[in-house]
Every structure is written in C-alpha cells, then in structure tokens.
Amino acid sequence: MSTLRRLNEQGMARLLEFLHAVKSDPSLAAPVEILDHDSTSQDLGDVEVDIEQRTFGSRFTAARYLHERLSGTGLGNIDQDRGLWAWLSLFYFEELCPPDKKGKRTPGEDARWVPDSGHAFRYYRHLLAGPYRIFHAHRTNPERAMILLCGPLHQPGDIVEQLASRQELVTNASLLATATALYLDGTTALPKRGAASTEKLNDRTRGKPGTVRRLVDVYKQFDLAWDLYSMETEAVITLLPTEFTRFRS
C-alpha cells in the first residue's frame, strides 16, 4: 500500500515531460520517484488515504475502487483536485498506458493525465477522474451508467466521447440507463458493434440510425412529451422508433 499524495505544478510538468518523451522512446521508465519527493508532490494535509497498487481491468472497477477509497475521507473538492488525479495517473501508469505488440506506448493528449479544469468535456477525458466522476454522479446505481464505465482504462471509447461532451447528458440517469440497456453487450460487457457509428452529412457529423447520437436526439424530442426520467427503462425503449430495433436484443 502507498499513501496518496498530489503532484504540485513542478510534478505535473515532470509528468507531462515524460509522457511527451515516451512517445518516441518507449524504453523510458515512468518517473515514479516524483510521487513521493517533496519537490514534486505534497501530502493531503490532515487526511491520509492508502492506495493499493493493482490492476483494475475496467473503468468500472477502477471508478468503484477509487470512490470507495476517496469518499468519506474528508477530502474537499475531490473532483477538481488536478494534482491528486495527476498523482494517481502516474501511480497507475502501466495500466493506463500499456505498450502495444511492438512495445510502443501512446499516452494521448495531456488531458488524459492532468485534468483540464477549464472545460468539463476535457475533464471527463482524464483516464481516472472521468470514470470516478461518472460513478459518483450515479453512485446510487452505477450499473445504469455501465455503457460509459465498461472497457479498459486506456480506451474510453467513442460512446464516452459522444455522451460525456455535455454535462446534461453524462448525468442523465434515465438516458444512460436506456443507452446501457440498448448498447451494452451482455456477453462481452463491451459496447455492441456499430453503437457509436456516425456519418457525414453536409459537412456535419450525425449518428447513423439507431446509434448513440440518434438516441440523444430522439430522447430530447420525447422528453418534451413524456416524463422519461420517471419511466422504467424498458418503457422508454418501447417508445423508440424502429431504427433502434437491431440494438434491443
């Protein structure tokens, strides 16, 4: 077990410097020494949280574990603690940035590692803070948001990109429960093939029939006529047009 800390500005700069360098030199070792060094990190004050080095296997498992460890600790403003989430992303670097078959690592954009507090959508792109925030928003029944919490940590997927772009979507329990029921494959515990498909129309991207983006459009239209939030998920699904039939099984 390790004691959770937060990276300071120097520590976050060191982390990003490493991430930029490892793209071209995958042999570089993660700078784990900055996790505990006083020049690059700091403790959490009066709060002490033990964190286990482990492999999660999915966004849901990671979100549940971190929620259990952080909730009720007395830590304030957890969602916006950039240094804390940067520390955790380095602590779990091996799972968040595994090498491919050729040994290459692809860290992706900086917001996946150090939260961008200036934009909610980019904040949800953080590989750990994003799942945590979704889990916390639906903590009374996190399984309804499973369509956003399935899959490996290093590959959030297109559906997360489409639904986490707006706060009103990612926190809408009825919409996410409907999306989970429609698009989550019960056998693989991953999104069904084609669920996030899009197409171009007059230089504008839209969802193909029956896909996630179409669900958002149809849901907004129906929400004007029905109180979808109070309806059971299956009842909402029965209202959907025939374009969604292929995803209902």
Short mmCIF file of C-alpha atoms in Angstrom, two decimals, residues 59-214:
data_model
loop_
_atom_site.label_atom_id
_atom_site.label_comp_id
_atom_site.label_asym_id
_atom_site.label_seq_id
_atom_site.Cartn_x
_atom_site.Cartn_y
_atom_site.Cartn_z
CA ARG A 59 -13.14 1.64 -15.98
CA PHE A 60 -15.94 0.50 -13.70
CA THR A 61 -13.67 -1.44 -11.33
CA ALA A 62 -11.25 1.49 -11.11
CA ALA A 63 -14.03 4.00 -10.51
CA ARG A 64 -15.61 1.86 -7.80
CA TYR A 65 -12.28 1.33 -6.01
CA LEU A 66 -11.31 4.99 -6.10
CA HIS A 67 -14.78 6.03 -4.97
CA GLU A 68 -14.53 3.66 -2.02
CA ARG A 69 -11.07 4.99 -1.11
CA LEU A 70 -11.85 8.70 -1.50
CA SER A 71 -15.45 9.09 -0.37
CA GLY A 72 -15.91 9.91 3.27
CA THR A 73 -12.25 10.78 3.83
CA GLY A 74 -12.89 14.45 4.46
CA LEU A 75 -11.07 15.49 1.31
CA GLY A 76 -12.70 18.54 -0.20
CA ASN A 77 -13.23 19.31 -3.87
CA ILE A 78 -12.00 15.89 -4.99
CA ASP A 79 -13.39 16.33 -8.50
CA GLN A 80 -11.28 19.41 -9.17
CA ASP A 81 -8.06 18.31 -7.47
CA ARG A 82 -5.78 18.26 -10.52
CA GLY A 83 -2.69 17.30 -8.54
CA LEU A 84 -4.39 14.33 -6.91
CA TRP A 85 -5.59 12.90 -10.23
CA ALA A 86 -2.23 13.53 -11.86
CA TRP A 87 -0.58 11.62 -9.00
CA LEU A 88 -2.99 8.71 -9.45
CA SER A 89 -2.48 8.63 -13.22
CA LEU A 90 1.28 8.26 -12.74
CA PHE A 91 0.78 5.71 -9.95
CA TYR A 92 -1.26 3.52 -12.31
CA PHE A 93 0.75 4.40 -15.43
CA GLU A 94 1.35 0.80 -16.56
CA GLU A 95 -2.35 0.05 -16.92
CA LEU A 96 -3.24 3.48 -18.27
CA CYS A 97 -0.56 3.36 -20.98
CA PRO A 98 0.29 -0.26 -21.79
CA PRO A 99 2.75 -0.97 -24.61
CA ASP A 100 1.39 -2.41 -27.83
CA LYS A 101 2.77 -5.54 -29.52
CA LYS A 102 5.73 -3.54 -30.83
CA GLY A 103 6.45 -2.03 -27.43
CA LYS A 104 5.15 1.43 -28.38
CA ARG A 105 3.23 3.50 -25.84
CA THR A 106 0.56 6.02 -26.82
CA PRO A 107 -0.25 8.34 -23.90
CA GLY A 108 -2.59 10.53 -25.95
CA GLU A 109 -3.46 14.10 -25.09
CA ASP A 110 -2.34 15.75 -21.85
CA ALA A 111 -5.93 15.96 -20.54
CA ARG A 112 -5.94 12.18 -20.16
CA TRP A 113 -3.26 12.57 -17.46
CA VAL A 114 -3.60 16.02 -15.93
CA PRO A 115 -7.24 17.13 -15.75
CA ASP A 116 -8.19 20.20 -17.74
CA SER A 117 -10.41 22.07 -15.30
CA GLY A 118 -11.22 24.73 -17.88
CA HIS A 119 -13.66 22.52 -19.80
CA ALA A 120 -15.97 19.83 -18.41
CA PHE A 121 -15.70 17.69 -21.54
CA ARG A 122 -11.92 17.61 -21.42
CA TYR A 123 -12.07 16.87 -17.70
CA TYR A 124 -14.06 13.72 -18.46
CA ARG A 125 -11.27 12.64 -20.78
CA HIS A 126 -8.99 12.07 -17.80
CA LEU A 127 -8.47 8.31 -17.63
CA LEU A 128 -9.27 8.10 -13.90
CA ALA A 129 -11.08 11.30 -12.93
CA GLY A 130 -13.57 10.77 -15.77
CA PRO A 131 -14.78 7.32 -14.63
CA TYR A 132 -14.73 8.46 -11.00
CA ARG A 133 -16.99 11.44 -11.71
CA ILE A 134 -19.43 9.29 -13.68
CA PHE A 135 -19.52 6.69 -10.91
CA HIS A 136 -20.02 9.39 -8.27
CA ALA A 137 -22.84 11.04 -10.23
CA HIS A 138 -24.66 7.68 -10.41
CA ARG A 139 -23.43 6.24 -7.10
CA THR A 140 -26.89 5.06 -6.03
CA ASN A 141 -26.97 2.77 -9.07
CA PRO A 142 -23.70 2.98 -11.04
CA GLU A 143 -24.59 -0.01 -13.22
CA ARG A 144 -27.03 2.16 -15.17
CA ALA A 145 -24.02 4.14 -16.44
CA MET A 146 -22.13 0.99 -17.40
CA ILE A 147 -22.12 1.99 -21.08
CA LEU A 148 -19.67 4.72 -20.02
CA LEU A 149 -17.76 2.60 -17.50
CA CYS A 150 -17.15 -0.59 -19.44
CA GLY A 151 -13.97 -1.34 -21.29
CA PRO A 152 -10.30 -0.91 -20.38
CA LEU A 153 -8.99 2.23 -18.72
CA HIS A 154 -6.72 3.23 -21.58
CA GLN A 155 -9.51 3.02 -24.18
CA PRO A 156 -12.57 5.02 -23.06
CA GLY A 157 -14.19 4.59 -26.48
CA ASP A 158 -16.34 6.63 -28.85
CA ILE A 159 -19.50 6.43 -26.76
CA VAL A 160 -17.77 8.19 -23.86
CA GLU A 161 -16.65 10.87 -26.32
CA GLN A 162 -20.23 11.32 -27.52
CA LEU A 163 -22.06 11.30 -24.18
CA ALA A 164 -19.52 12.99 -21.91
CA SER A 165 -19.36 16.06 -24.10
CA ARG A 166 -22.23 17.70 -22.22
CA GLN A 167 -22.99 17.71 -18.51
CA GLU A 168 -26.72 17.28 -19.06
CA LEU A 169 -26.10 14.00 -20.89
CA VAL A 170 -23.50 12.37 -18.66
CA THR A 171 -25.57 12.99 -15.52
CA ASN A 172 -28.94 11.99 -17.03
CA ALA A 173 -29.74 8.72 -15.24
CA SER A 174 -32.68 7.80 -17.50
CA LEU A 175 -30.75 8.41 -20.72
CA LEU A 176 -27.71 6.43 -19.56
CA ALA A 177 -29.84 3.54 -18.31
CA THR A 178 -31.52 3.42 -21.72
CA ALA A 179 -28.17 3.60 -23.53
CA THR A 180 -26.76 0.83 -21.33
CA ALA A 181 -29.77 -1.41 -21.95
CA LEU A 182 -29.57 -0.84 -25.71
CA TYR A 183 -25.88 -0.84 -26.44
CA LEU A 184 -24.05 -2.89 -23.81
CA ASP A 185 -23.32 -6.43 -24.97
CA GLY A 186 -24.20 -8.74 -22.10
CA THR A 187 -21.73 -11.36 -23.28
CA THR A 188 -18.63 -9.23 -23.80
CA ALA A 189 -19.51 -6.42 -21.34
CA LEU A 190 -18.47 -4.03 -24.13
CA PRO A 191 -20.50 -1.77 -26.45
CA LYS A 192 -22.25 -3.57 -29.29
CA ARG A 193 -20.75 -3.25 -32.74
CA GLY A 194 -21.91 -0.12 -34.55
CA ALA A 195 -23.41 1.56 -31.48
CA ALA A 196 -21.29 4.69 -31.91
CA SER A 197 -21.28 4.83 -35.72
CA THR A 198 -21.55 8.24 -37.38
CA GLU A 199 -21.83 9.62 -40.88
CA LYS A 200 -21.14 12.89 -42.64
CA LEU A 201 -23.98 15.00 -44.00
CA ASN A 202 -23.27 18.43 -45.49
CA ASP A 203 -20.01 18.73 -43.55
CA ARG A 204 -21.82 17.85 -40.35
CA THR A 205 -21.40 14.64 -38.37
CA ARG A 206 -24.54 12.86 -37.24
CA GLY A 207 -25.36 9.48 -35.80
CA LYS A 208 -26.39 6.64 -38.05
CA PRO A 209 -29.91 5.23 -37.47
CA GLY A 210 -30.29 3.58 -34.08
CA THR A 211 -26.91 4.70 -32.73
CA VAL A 212 -26.00 6.66 -29.61
CA ARG A 213 -26.16 10.09 -31.22
CA ARG A 214 -29.57 9.29 -32.65
#
